[in-house]
Amino acid sequence: MDYKTLAANVKADSFKMAALPREVRDKALEAIIAALRANSKAIFDANARDLVKAAEDSLPAPIQNRLKFDEHKLSDCISGMEDLKAMEDPLFRQLLKRELDEGLTLIKTTCPIGVIGVIFESRPDALVQISALCIKSGNCAILKGGSEAANTNRILFDTIYKAGVSAGLPENFALLIEDRAGIDELLKCHESVDLIIPRGSNQFVQYIMANSKIPVMGHADGVCHVYVDEDADIEKAVPIVIDSKTQYVAACNAAETLLVNRKIAAEFLPGLAQASGTSIEYRGDETVCNLISCKKAEAEDFETEYLDYILSIKIVDSTDEAIDHINHYGSHHTDCIITENADTASRFMANVDSAGVYQNCSTRFADGFRYGFGAEVGISTGKLHARGPVGLDGLVTYKYKLFGSGQIVADYASGASQFHFKDLK
Amino acid sequence: MDYKTLAANVKADSFKMAALPREVRDKALEAIIAALRANSKAIFDANARDLVKAAEDSLPAPIQNRLKFDEHKLSDCISGMEDLKAMEDPLFRQLLKRELDEGLTLIKTTCPIGVIGVIFESRPDALVQISALCIKSGNCAILKGGSEAANTNRILFDTIYKAGVSAGLPENFALLIEDRAGIDELLKCHESVDLIIPRGSNQFVQYIMANSKIPVMGHADGVCHVYVDEDADIEKAVPIVIDSKTQYVAACNAAETLLVNRKIAAEFLPGLAQASGTSIEYRGDETVCNLISCKKAEAEDFETEYLDYILSIKIVDSTDEAIDHINHYGSHHTDCIITENADTASRFMANVDSAGVYQNCSTRFADGFRYGFGAEVGISTGKLHARGPVGLDGLVTYKYKLFGSGQIVADYASGASQFHFKDLK
């Protein structure tokens, strides 16, 4: 069957999925947890085959590490699913109930988006988390994982699929795409797919955005900043900058540029350089290079997502200059100010146009788990719909139900009838 | 100055606009109301010039009617602005406050989207309403109205602009585009414009969507349905169908297709035809043509937005067939079931994938004013962000503020620190 037909089948079942009560969706999560536990040996075996192939292909160590799906990862996945199960139902929530007139009542109620296509990196735990988020939120999912995890993805998907259907989910509640060409087919399915969430390189996400009529939620890049204000506590600033840069350099929420207020630069930068040792390569202008060992920064450094142990540094004369720099060069992902001055922090947080604006903590906190969302399907740098880490809330929309008793608009236009808006509980 | 620079200036001022407290925005609305009143004679004079030109150009009567901006329209606009002023502030609303750990607090708070480009038809009252909605929600607006209203738009814009700036809004809080070529320039300003709301023909909206990287909110077309169920009350069904079709045929929420359950067709259709007289041209299959005077419907009739006194009719065997037809041929705008059976209505409303799902009332109620939103910037058939009539709620987004006291992620990764999610008031 071609992908267009497959996607249309998923779409058709998405209406059944949307109507399922909470109990069925939660029972499906329960069944999936049990099936993952029961199948764990076969899952680990499949993962071992992927890991052997990855080692043969000499994939970089961080990718091999991400690819690993062991007892520890499985137990993390299961505990995430248990949290999700316990969470309030995101569906059928009444957002508004308003009597427009006698016997004419408007109800705004949450419902699933429908069919979500998620394309994700070679991290098998992502497949489990995304499937679970989609089930809890009543969405059907079309999944495409990184090819390095092909064996693990296949068995995880089969396990989830069988357990889900046997627990009462519709036959086409989920679909796994296993070939690269399938992505291009998926991008053409704008009649069946309501949303695409791509995770991956800047170039990959840009490609998805440019090649589909389907709305895309996500981020192309993460050029995150830490700004060390003149009123910073240096004891906090040094570890926060090092953590933001190095705790996991390949993450989109890792810092790429450090902005330092001129008044504190001479005091702060040498301490930073001493604490980081040679682990970070710094790039800055002459002032920076006079204070610490660093390379000369080029203009493009400030728009580069290094995803590496490299940090560009710019000296600024004021908080406003820092804000302007971030709004101009940043990717509206996550940006942090280090300051003890609450007014300065407040101005920074109001004016920096990013999904996450932080004071005195690492940019690496920008994550669905760390926000207590149970899991995330991705992080959005767009300003519409969901922004920042996207959990259950970002996977639902709403519809307006209007219950009448024969009302027509002509009567309101002529003045024969009048609206009397009255919000009800 | 070119549009790219102009739009960048608006963008720069959007951060100032976002930080304005409610009082300043409400005072601006007040000042604009006063200025519109004070300038009313000049405004009506300018409108008279547009109307003379429209008559000379023999524009269709409904367009000339829409173009008119008289005492009545002004007073509607002003009363809408007064309602808006009285409404709760959509900004700075705390959607979540969660302690992630001791001294690490996450706050999710509403904020404006930023810069909104709105392209609207030749209806001068739209310019006033859209400006007011953007001011109340802290957004900067780039406006392009229909050229037939050029004189009226210019003086309305000038009046609003001057009153707004004198009341404390930033210098570039609004911009008027007066030439058609400006639209294409606007579409290129994806670095400065956060959202485009196009109102107009299907073809025009498709053009906008295909020619910009800026997110678009709106609807390309409105193929709305009324389904007359076997359990319909015919006394209600007849006037609702006639109102949905004819109360204003040029509207996107006018019905284009009537679905009739086979069991009730012979009873219902002749009564409908009798009540509508010759005012509606019906198009249907043989069964329909045997019951009432009608033309033969072609396949494309069911995907056509007539915007005229024409209604396609299809006989269906069940509610499920009606639902499938609507989900396949509809535009996810507004669809209505006429039935006295609550279970059938509930199934219809759960399964029809539209922004508005109605029971026993006219599709023409799909409108921001009629929902009690004060006004609307448009109606969205997309499922992300705002859906249905878009008022203030659809013009805001949110950001996450994280207040720390030196926390780094390495400590949570190592287990030295632990999250304890605690929602606070």
CSV table of C-alpha atoms in Angstrom, one decimal, chain B:
chain,number,residue,atom,x,y,z
B,1,MET,CA,11.9,53.8,3.2
B,2,ASP,CA,11.5,50.2,1.9
B,3,TYR,CA,9.0,47.8,3.6
B,4,LYS,CA,11.8,45.7,5.0
B,5,THR,CA,13.1,48.6,7.0
B,6,LEU,CA,9.6,49.8,7.9
B,7,ALA,CA,8.8,46.3,9.1
B,8,ALA,CA,12.0,46.0,11.1
B,9,ASN,CA,11.1,49.3,12.8
B,10,VAL,CA,7.7,47.9,13.7
B,11,LYS,CA,9.5,44.7,15.0
B,12,ALA,CA,11.8,46.8,17.2
B,13,ASP,CA,8.9,48.7,18.7
B,14,SER,CA,6.9,45.5,19.2
B,15,PHE,CA,9.1,44.7,22.3
B,16,LYS,CA,8.1,48.1,23.8
B,17,MET,CA,4.5,47.4,23.0
B,18,ALA,CA,4.7,44.0,24.7
B,19,ALA,CA,5.9,45.6,27.9
B,20,LEU,CA,3.2,48.3,28.2
B,21,PRO,CA,0.9,47.8,31.1
B,22,ARG,CA,-2.9,47.4,30.6
B,23,GLU,CA,-3.5,51.1,31.6
B,24,VAL,CA,-1.6,52.5,28.7
B,25,ARG,CA,-3.2,50.1,26.1
B,26,ASP,CA,-6.7,50.9,27.5
B,27,LYS,CA,-6.0,54.6,27.6
B,28,ALA,CA,-4.9,54.4,23.9
B,29,LEU,CA,-8.2,52.8,23.0
B,30,GLU,CA,-10.0,55.6,24.9
B,31,ALA,CA,-8.0,58.2,23.0
B,32,ILE,CA,-8.8,56.6,19.7
B,33,ILE,CA,-12.5,56.5,20.5
B,34,ALA,CA,-12.4,60.2,21.2
B,35,ALA,CA,-10.4,61.0,18.1
B,36,LEU,CA,-12.7,58.9,15.9
B,37,ARG,CA,-15.7,60.9,17.3
B,38,ALA,CA,-13.9,64.2,16.8
B,39,ASN,CA,-12.8,63.4,13.3
B,40,SER,CA,-16.1,61.8,12.2
B,41,LYS,CA,-17.1,64.4,9.7
B,42,ALA,CA,-13.7,64.2,7.8
B,43,ILE,CA,-14.0,60.4,8.0
B,44,PHE,CA,-17.5,60.4,6.4
B,45,ASP,CA,-16.3,62.8,3.8
B,46,ALA,CA,-13.4,60.6,2.9
B,47,ASN,CA,-15.8,57.6,2.8
B,48,ALA,CA,-18.1,59.6,0.5
B,49,ARG,CA,-15.2,59.9,-2.0
B,50,ASP,CA,-14.6,56.2,-1.9
B,51,LEU,CA,-18.4,55.6,-2.4
B,52,VAL,CA,-18.5,57.9,-5.4
B,53,LYS,CA,-15.6,56.1,-7.0
B,54,ALA,CA,-17.2,52.7,-6.3
B,55,ALA,CA,-20.4,53.8,-7.9
B,56,GLU,CA,-18.5,55.2,-11.0
B,57,ASP,CA,-16.7,51.8,-11.2
B,58,SER,CA,-20.1,50.0,-10.9
B,59,LEU,CA,-18.9,47.8,-8.1
B,60,PRO,CA,-21.5,45.2,-7.0
B,61,ALA,CA,-24.1,46.4,-4.5
B,62,PRO,CA,-22.9,44.2,-1.6
B,63,ILE,CA,-19.4,45.6,-2.0
B,64,GLN,CA,-20.6,49.2,-2.1
B,65,ASN,CA,-22.6,48.4,1.0
B,66,ARG,CA,-19.6,46.9,2.9
B,67,LEU,CA,-17.6,49.9,1.9
B,68,LYS,CA,-20.0,52.4,3.5
B,69,PHE,CA,-18.7,53.9,6.8
B,70,ASP,CA,-21.5,56.0,8.3
B,71,GLU,CA,-22.6,57.1,11.7
B,72,HIS,CA,-24.1,53.7,12.3
B,73,LYS,CA,-20.9,51.8,11.5
B,74,LEU,CA,-18.8,54.3,13.5
B,75,SER,CA,-21.0,53.8,16.5
B,76,ASP,CA,-20.7,50.0,16.2
B,77,CYS,CA,-17.0,50.3,16.0
B,78,ILE,CA,-16.9,52.5,19.1
B,79,SER,CA,-19.1,50.3,21.1
B,80,GLY,CA,-16.9,47.3,20.1
B,81,MET,CA,-13.9,49.2,21.3
B,82,GLU,CA,-15.6,50.0,24.6
B,83,ASP,CA,-16.4,46.3,25.1
B,84,LEU,CA,-12.8,45.5,24.3
B,85,LYS,CA,-11.5,48.0,26.8
B,86,ALA,CA,-13.6,46.5,29.5
B,87,MET,CA,-12.3,43.0,28.8
B,88,GLU,CA,-9.8,41.3,31.0
B,89,ASP,CA,-6.2,41.9,30.0
B,90,PRO,CA,-5.1,39.0,27.8
B,91,LEU,CA,-1.4,39.7,28.7
B,92,PHE,CA,0.7,38.9,31.8
B,93,ARG,CA,-1.7,36.1,32.7
B,94,GLN,CA,0.0,33.4,34.7
B,95,LEU,CA,-0.8,30.0,33.1
B,96,LEU,CA,1.4,28.0,35.3
B,97,LYS,CA,3.6,28.5,38.3
B,98,ARG,CA,5.6,25.5,39.3
B,99,GLU,CA,8.5,25.0,41.8
B,100,LEU,CA,10.9,22.6,40.0
B,101,ASP,CA,13.1,22.5,43.0
B,102,GLU,CA,14.0,24.8,46.0
B,103,GLY,CA,14.7,28.2,44.5
B,104,LEU,CA,14.0,27.2,40.9
B,105,THR,CA,10.5,28.4,39.8
B,106,LEU,CA,9.0,28.1,36.4
B,107,ILE,CA,6.3,30.6,35.4
B,108,LYS,CA,4.3,30.3,32.1
B,109,THR,CA,2.9,33.7,31.2
B,110,THR,CA,1.0,35.1,28.3
B,111,CYS,CA,2.6,37.7,26.0
B,112,PRO,CA,1.8,39.2,22.6
B,113,ILE,CA,2.7,37.4,19.4
B,114,GLY,CA,4.6,40.5,18.2
B,115,VAL,CA,4.0,41.9,14.8
B,116,ILE,CA,0.8,40.8,13.0
B,117,GLY,CA,0.2,41.5,9.3
B,118,VAL,CA,-3.5,41.7,8.4
B,119,ILE,CA,-4.8,41.9,4.9
B,120,PHE,CA,-8.5,42.6,4.7
B,121,GLU,CA,-11.3,43.3,2.4
B,122,SER,CA,-12.8,46.7,1.5
B,123,ARG,CA,-14.5,47.2,4.8
B,124,PRO,CA,-13.3,50.2,6.7
B,125,ASP,CA,-14.7,49.0,10.0
B,126,ALA,CA,-12.4,46.0,9.8
B,127,LEU,CA,-9.4,48.4,10.0
B,128,VAL,CA,-10.7,49.9,13.3
B,129,GLN,CA,-11.6,46.5,14.8
B,130,ILE,CA,-8.3,44.9,13.9
B,131,SER,CA,-6.3,47.9,15.2
B,132,ALA,CA,-8.2,47.8,18.5
B,133,LEU,CA,-7.7,44.0,18.9
B,134,CYS,CA,-4.0,44.4,18.3
B,135,ILE,CA,-3.6,47.3,20.7
B,136,LYS,CA,-5.5,45.5,23.5
B,137,SER,CA,-3.4,42.4,23.0
B,138,GLY,CA,-0.1,44.3,22.9
B,139,ASN,CA,0.7,43.5,19.2
B,140,CYS,CA,2.0,45.8,16.6
B,141,ALA,CA,-0.1,45.7,13.4
B,142,ILE,CA,0.8,46.0,9.7
B,143,LEU,CA,-2.5,46.7,7.9
B,144,LYS,CA,-3.5,46.4,4.2
B,145,GLY,CA,-7.1,47.1,3.4
B,146,GLY,CA,-8.9,46.8,0.1
B,147,SER,CA,-8.0,49.5,-2.3
B,148,GLU,CA,-11.7,50.5,-2.9
B,149,ALA,CA,-11.6,51.9,0.7
B,150,ALA,CA,-8.3,53.8,0.2
B,151,ASN,CA,-9.5,57.2,1.3
B,152,THR,CA,-11.5,56.0,4.3
B,153,ASN,CA,-8.6,53.6,5.4
B,154,ARG,CA,-6.1,56.5,5.2
B,155,ILE,CA,-8.0,58.9,7.4
B,156,LEU,CA,-9.1,56.1,9.9
B,157,PHE,CA,-5.5,54.9,10.1
B,158,ASP,CA,-4.1,58.5,10.6
B,159,THR,CA,-6.7,59.1,13.3
B,160,ILE,CA,-5.9,55.9,15.1
B,161,TYR,CA,-2.2,56.3,14.7
B,162,LYS,CA,-2.0,59.8,16.1
B,163,ALA,CA,-4.3,59.2,19.0
B,164,GLY,CA,-2.4,56.0,19.8
B,165,VAL,CA,1.0,57.6,19.8
B,166,SER,CA,-0.1,60.6,21.8
B,167,ALA,CA,-1.6,58.2,24.4
B,168,GLY,CA,1.8,56.5,24.8
B,169,LEU,CA,2.0,53.7,22.2
B,170,PRO,CA,5.4,53.4,20.5
B,171,GLU,CA,6.0,55.3,17.3
B,172,ASN,CA,5.8,52.2,15.1
B,173,PHE,CA,2.9,50.4,16.7
B,174,ALA,CA,1.0,50.4,13.4
B,175,LEU,CA,1.8,50.7,9.8
B,176,LEU,CA,-0.5,51.1,6.8
B,177,ILE,CA,0.3,49.6,3.4
B,178,GLU,CA,-1.4,51.4,0.6
B,179,ASP,CA,-0.2,49.8,-2.5
B,180,ARG,CA,-0.9,46.3,-3.9
B,181,ALA,CA,2.9,45.7,-4.4
B,182,GLY,CA,3.3,46.2,-0.7
B,183,ILE,CA,1.6,42.9,0.0
B,184,ASP,CA,4.4,41.0,-1.8
B,185,GLU,CA,7.0,43.1,0.1
B,186,LEU,CA,5.2,42.2,3.4
B,187,LEU,CA,5.3,38.5,2.5
B,188,LYS,CA,9.1,38.7,2.4
B,189,CYS,CA,9.4,40.2,5.9
B,190,HIS,CA,9.6,36.9,7.8
B,191,GLU,CA,12.3,38.3,10.0
B,192,SER,CA,10.0,41.0,11.3
B,193,VAL,CA,6.5,39.8,10.9
B,194,ASP,CA,5.3,36.9,13.2
B,195,LEU,CA,1.9,36.2,11.7
B,196,ILE,CA,-0.1,37.0,8.7
B,197,ILE,CA,-3.9,37.0,8.8
B,198,PRO,CA,-5.3,37.2,5.2
B,199,ARG,CA,-9.0,37.7,4.6
B,200,GLY,CA,-10.3,37.4,1.1
B,201,SER,CA,-10.9,34.9,-1.6
B,202,ASN,CA,-9.8,31.3,-1.6
B,203,GLN,CA,-7.3,32.1,-4.4
B,204,PHE,CA,-5.9,35.1,-2.6
B,205,VAL,CA,-5.4,33.2,0.7
B,206,GLN,CA,-3.8,30.3,-1.1
B,207,TYR,CA,-1.5,32.8,-2.8
B,208,ILE,CA,-0.4,34.2,0.6
B,209,MET,CA,0.2,30.7,2.0
B,210,ALA,CA,2.3,29.7,-0.9
B,211,ASN,CA,4.4,32.8,-1.1
B,212,SER,CA,5.6,33.5,2.4
B,213,LYS,CA,7.7,31.8,5.2
B,214,ILE,CA,5.5,33.7,7.7
B,215,PRO,CA,2.9,31.6,9.5
B,216,VAL,CA,-0.6,32.2,8.2
B,217,MET,CA,-3.8,32.0,10.2
B,218,GLY,CA,-7.1,32.1,8.5
B,219,HIS,CA,-9.2,30.1,6.1
B,220,ALA,CA,-9.0,29.6,2.4
B,221,ASP,CA,-12.7,28.7,2.0
B,222,GLY,CA,-15.8,27.9,3.8
B,223,VAL,CA,-17.7,24.9,2.5
B,224,CYS,CA,-20.2,24.6,5.4
B,225,HIS,CA,-22.8,21.9,5.7
B,226,VAL,CA,-26.2,21.5,7.2
B,227,TYR,CA,-27.2,17.9,7.8
B,228,VAL,CA,-30.9,17.2,8.3
B,229,ASP,CA,-31.1,14.0,10.4
B,230,GLU,CA,-33.9,11.6,10.4
B,231,ASP,CA,-34.9,12.8,13.9
B,232,ALA,CA,-34.9,16.5,12.8
B,233,ASP,CA,-37.7,18.8,13.8
B,234,ILE,CA,-38.8,20.1,10.3
B,235,GLU,CA,-40.2,23.3,11.8
B,236,LYS,CA,-36.6,24.1,12.9
B,237,ALA,CA,-34.8,22.6,9.9
B,238,VAL,CA,-36.5,24.7,7.2
B,239,PRO,CA,-35.7,28.2,8.6
B,240,ILE,CA,-32.2,27.1,9.7
B,241,VAL,CA,-31.3,25.9,6.2
B,242,ILE,CA,-32.7,29.0,4.6
B,243,ASP,CA,-30.8,31.3,7.0
B,244,SER,CA,-27.6,29.3,6.7
B,245,LYS,CA,-27.7,29.7,3.0
B,246,THR,CA,-29.2,33.1,2.4
B,247,GLN,CA,-28.8,35.4,5.4
B,248,TYR,CA,-25.5,36.6,3.8
B,249,VAL,CA,-24.4,34.5,0.8
B,250,ALA,CA,-21.0,36.1,0.5
B,251,ALA,CA,-19.9,35.0,4.0
B,252,CYS,CA,-17.5,32.1,4.7
B,253,ASN,CA,-20.0,30.7,7.2
B,254,ALA,CA,-22.8,30.4,4.7
B,255,ALA,CA,-23.9,26.8,4.0
B,256,GLU,CA,-23.0,25.5,0.6
B,257,THR,CA,-24.2,21.9,0.9
B,258,LEU,CA,-27.3,20.4,2.5
B,259,LEU,CA,-27.2,16.7,3.5
B,260,VAL,CA,-30.5,15.1,4.1
B,261,ASN,CA,-31.2,11.7,5.6
B,262,ARG,CA,-33.0,9.5,3.2
B,263,LYS,CA,-35.7,8.7,5.7
B,264,ILE,CA,-36.8,12.3,6.0
B,265,ALA,CA,-36.1,13.6,2.5
B,266,ALA,CA,-39.6,13.2,1.0
B,267,GLU,CA,-41.1,14.9,4.0
B,268,PHE,CA,-38.5,17.7,4.4
B,269,LEU,CA,-37.4,18.8,0.9
B,270,PRO,CA,-40.7,19.8,-0.6
B,271,GLY,CA,-41.4,22.0,2.5
B,272,LEU,CA,-38.0,23.6,2.1
B,273,ALA,CA,-38.5,24.3,-1.6
B,274,GLN,CA,-41.9,25.8,-0.9
B,275,ALA,CA,-40.5,28.1,1.9
B,276,SER,CA,-37.5,29.3,-0.2
B,277,GLY,CA,-39.5,29.8,-3.3
B,278,THR,CA,-37.2,30.6,-6.2
B,279,SER,CA,-34.7,32.4,-4.1
B,280,ILE,CA,-32.4,29.4,-3.9
B,281,GLU,CA,-31.1,27.3,-6.9
B,282,TYR,CA,-30.9,23.6,-5.8
B,283,ARG,CA,-28.5,21.1,-7.2
B,284,GLY,CA,-29.0,17.4,-6.5
B,285,ASP,CA,-29.2,13.9,-7.8
B,286,GLU,CA,-32.2,12.2,-9.3
B,287,THR,CA,-33.8,11.5,-6.0
B,288,VAL,CA,-33.7,15.2,-5.1
B,289,CYS,CA,-34.8,16.3,-8.5
B,290,ASN,CA,-37.8,13.9,-8.2
B,291,LEU,CA,-38.8,15.7,-5.0
B,292,ILE,CA,-38.2,19.4,-5.8
B,293,SER,CA,-37.3,21.5,-8.7
B,294,CYS,CA,-33.5,21.3,-9.1
B,295,LYS,CA,-30.5,21.1,-11.4
B,296,LYS,CA,-28.3,18.0,-11.6
B,297,ALA,CA,-25.4,18.2,-9.3
B,298,GLU,CA,-21.9,17.4,-10.7
B,299,ALA,CA,-19.1,15.9,-8.5
B,300,GLU,CA,-17.4,19.3,-8.2
B,301,ASP,CA,-20.6,20.9,-6.7
B,302,PHE,CA,-19.8,19.3,-3.4
B,303,GLU,CA,-16.4,21.0,-3.1
B,304,THR,CA,-17.6,24.4,-4.3
B,305,GLU,CA,-18.0,27.5,-2.2
B,306,TYR,CA,-20.7,29.2,-4.3
B,307,LEU,CA,-21.0,32.4,-2.3
B,308,ASP,CA,-24.3,32.7,-4.1
B,309,TYR,CA,-27.9,31.6,-3.8
B,310,ILE,CA,-27.1,28.0,-4.8
B,311,LEU,CA,-27.2,25.0,-2.6
B,312,SER,CA,-26.0,21.5,-3.4
B,313,ILE,CA,-28.1,18.7,-1.9
B,314,LYS,CA,-27.0,15.1,-1.1
B,315,ILE,CA,-29.2,12.3,0.2
B,316,VAL,CA,-27.3,10.2,2.8
B,317,ASP,CA,-28.3,6.9,4.4
B,318,SER,CA,-27.0,7.6,7.9
B,319,THR,CA,-25.4,10.1,10.2
B,320,ASP,CA,-22.0,8.4,9.7
B,321,GLU,CA,-22.3,8.9,5.9
B,322,ALA,CA,-23.0,12.6,6.6
B,323,ILE,CA,-20.0,12.8,8.9
B,324,ASP,CA,-17.7,11.2,6.3
B,325,HIS,CA,-19.0,13.5,3.6
B,326,ILE,CA,-18.3,16.6,5.7
B,327,ASN,CA,-14.8,15.4,6.8
B,328,HIS,CA,-14.0,14.7,3.2
B,329,TYR,CA,-15.5,17.6,1.3
B,330,GLY,CA,-15.8,20.3,4.0
B,331,SER,CA,-13.3,23.0,4.8
B,332,HIS,CA,-13.4,22.3,8.6
B,333,HIS,CA,-15.1,25.6,9.2
B,334,THR,CA,-18.7,25.2,10.6
B,335,ASP,CA,-21.1,22.3,10.1
B,336,CYS,CA,-24.5,21.8,11.6
B,337,ILE,CA,-26.8,18.9,12.4
B,338,ILE,CA,-30.5,19.3,12.7
B,339,THR,CA,-31.8,16.6,15.1
B,340,GLU,CA,-33.8,16.2,18.3
B,341,ASN,CA,-31.7,13.1,19.1
B,342,ALA,CA,-29.0,14.1,21.6
B,343,ASP,CA,-26.9,11.0,21.1
B,344,THR,CA,-26.8,11.5,17.3
B,345,ALA,CA,-25.9,15.2,17.9
B,346,SER,CA,-23.2,14.2,20.3
B,347,ARG,CA,-21.7,11.7,17.8
B,348,PHE,CA,-21.9,14.2,15.0
B,349,MET,CA,-20.2,16.9,17.1
B,350,ALA,CA,-17.4,14.6,18.3
B,351,ASN,CA,-16.6,13.2,14.8
B,352,VAL,CA,-17.0,16.2,12.5
B,353,ASP,CA,-13.5,17.7,12.4
B,354,SER,CA,-14.5,21.3,12.1
B,355,ALA,CA,-13.8,24.5,14.1
B,356,GLY,CA,-17.5,24.8,14.7
B,357,VAL,CA,-20.0,21.9,15.2
B,358,TYR,CA,-23.6,23.0,15.7
B,359,GLN,CA,-26.9,21.5,16.6
B,360,ASN,CA,-30.2,23.1,15.6
B,361,CYS,CA,-29.0,26.6,14.7
B,362,SER,CA,-27.7,28.5,11.7
B,363,THR,CA,-24.1,28.2,10.5
B,364,ARG,CA,-24.1,32.0,10.2
B,365,PHE,CA,-23.5,32.2,14.0
B,366,ALA,CA,-19.8,31.4,13.5
B,367,ASP,CA,-18.5,34.9,14.1
B,368,GLY,CA,-16.5,36.6,16.8
B,369,PHE,CA,-19.2,39.1,17.7
B,370,ARG,CA,-21.9,36.5,17.9
B,371,TYR,CA,-19.6,34.4,20.2
B,372,GLY,CA,-19.2,37.4,22.5
B,373,PHE,CA,-15.5,38.0,21.7
B,374,GLY,CA,-16.0,41.7,21.1
B,375,ALA,CA,-14.6,41.4,17.6
B,376,GLU,CA,-12.6,39.0,15.5
B,377,VAL,CA,-9.5,39.3,13.3
B,378,GLY,CA,-10.5,36.4,11.2
B,379,ILE,CA,-11.8,32.8,11.3
B,380,SER,CA,-9.3,30.0,11.3
B,381,THR,CA,-9.8,26.6,9.8
B,382,GLY,CA,-6.4,25.5,10.8
B,383,LYS,CA,-6.1,23.3,13.9
B,384,LEU,CA,-3.0,24.9,15.4
B,385,HIS,CA,-3.1,27.9,17.7
B,386,ALA,CA,-6.5,29.5,17.3
B,387,ARG,CA,-9.4,27.8,15.7
B,388,GLY,CA,-12.8,29.3,14.6
B,389,PRO,CA,-13.4,33.0,15.1
B,390,VAL,CA,-10.2,34.5,16.4
B,391,GLY,CA,-10.5,37.2,19.0
B,392,LEU,CA,-8.0,38.4,21.7
B,393,ASP,CA,-7.1,34.9,22.8
B,394,GLY,CA,-5.7,34.1,19.4
B,395,LEU,CA,-3.4,37.1,19.4
B,396,VAL,CA,-1.4,36.1,22.4
B,397,THR,CA,1.2,33.4,22.9
B,398,TYR,CA,3.2,32.6,26.1
B,399,LYS,CA,6.7,32.4,27.3
B,400,TYR,CA,8.4,30.4,30.1
B,401,LYS,CA,10.3,32.3,32.7
B,402,LEU,CA,12.6,30.3,34.9
B,403,PHE,CA,13.9,31.9,38.0
B,404,GLY,CA,16.9,30.2,39.5
B,405,SER,CA,19.5,30.7,42.2
B,406,GLY,CA,22.5,29.2,40.5
B,407,GLN,CA,21.1,25.7,39.5
B,408,ILE,CA,23.0,23.7,36.9
B,409,VAL,CA,21.7,20.6,35.1
B,410,ALA,CA,24.8,18.5,35.9
B,411,ASP,CA,23.7,18.3,39.5
B,412,TYR,CA,20.3,16.8,38.4
B,413,ALA,CA,21.9,14.5,35.9
B,414,SER,CA,24.3,13.1,38.5
B,415,GLY,CA,21.6,12.7,41.1
B,416,ALA,CA,23.1,15.3,43.5
B,417,SER,CA,19.9,17.3,43.1
B,418,GLN,CA,16.4,16.1,42.5
B,419,PHE,CA,13.3,17.8,41.0
B,420,HIS,CA,10.2,18.1,43.2
B,421,PHE,CA,7.5,19.5,41.0
B,422,LYS,CA,5.1,21.5,43.1
B,423,ASP,CA,2.4,23.7,41.5
B,424,LEU,CA,2.1,27.0,43.2
B,425,LYS,CA,-0.7,29.6,43.0
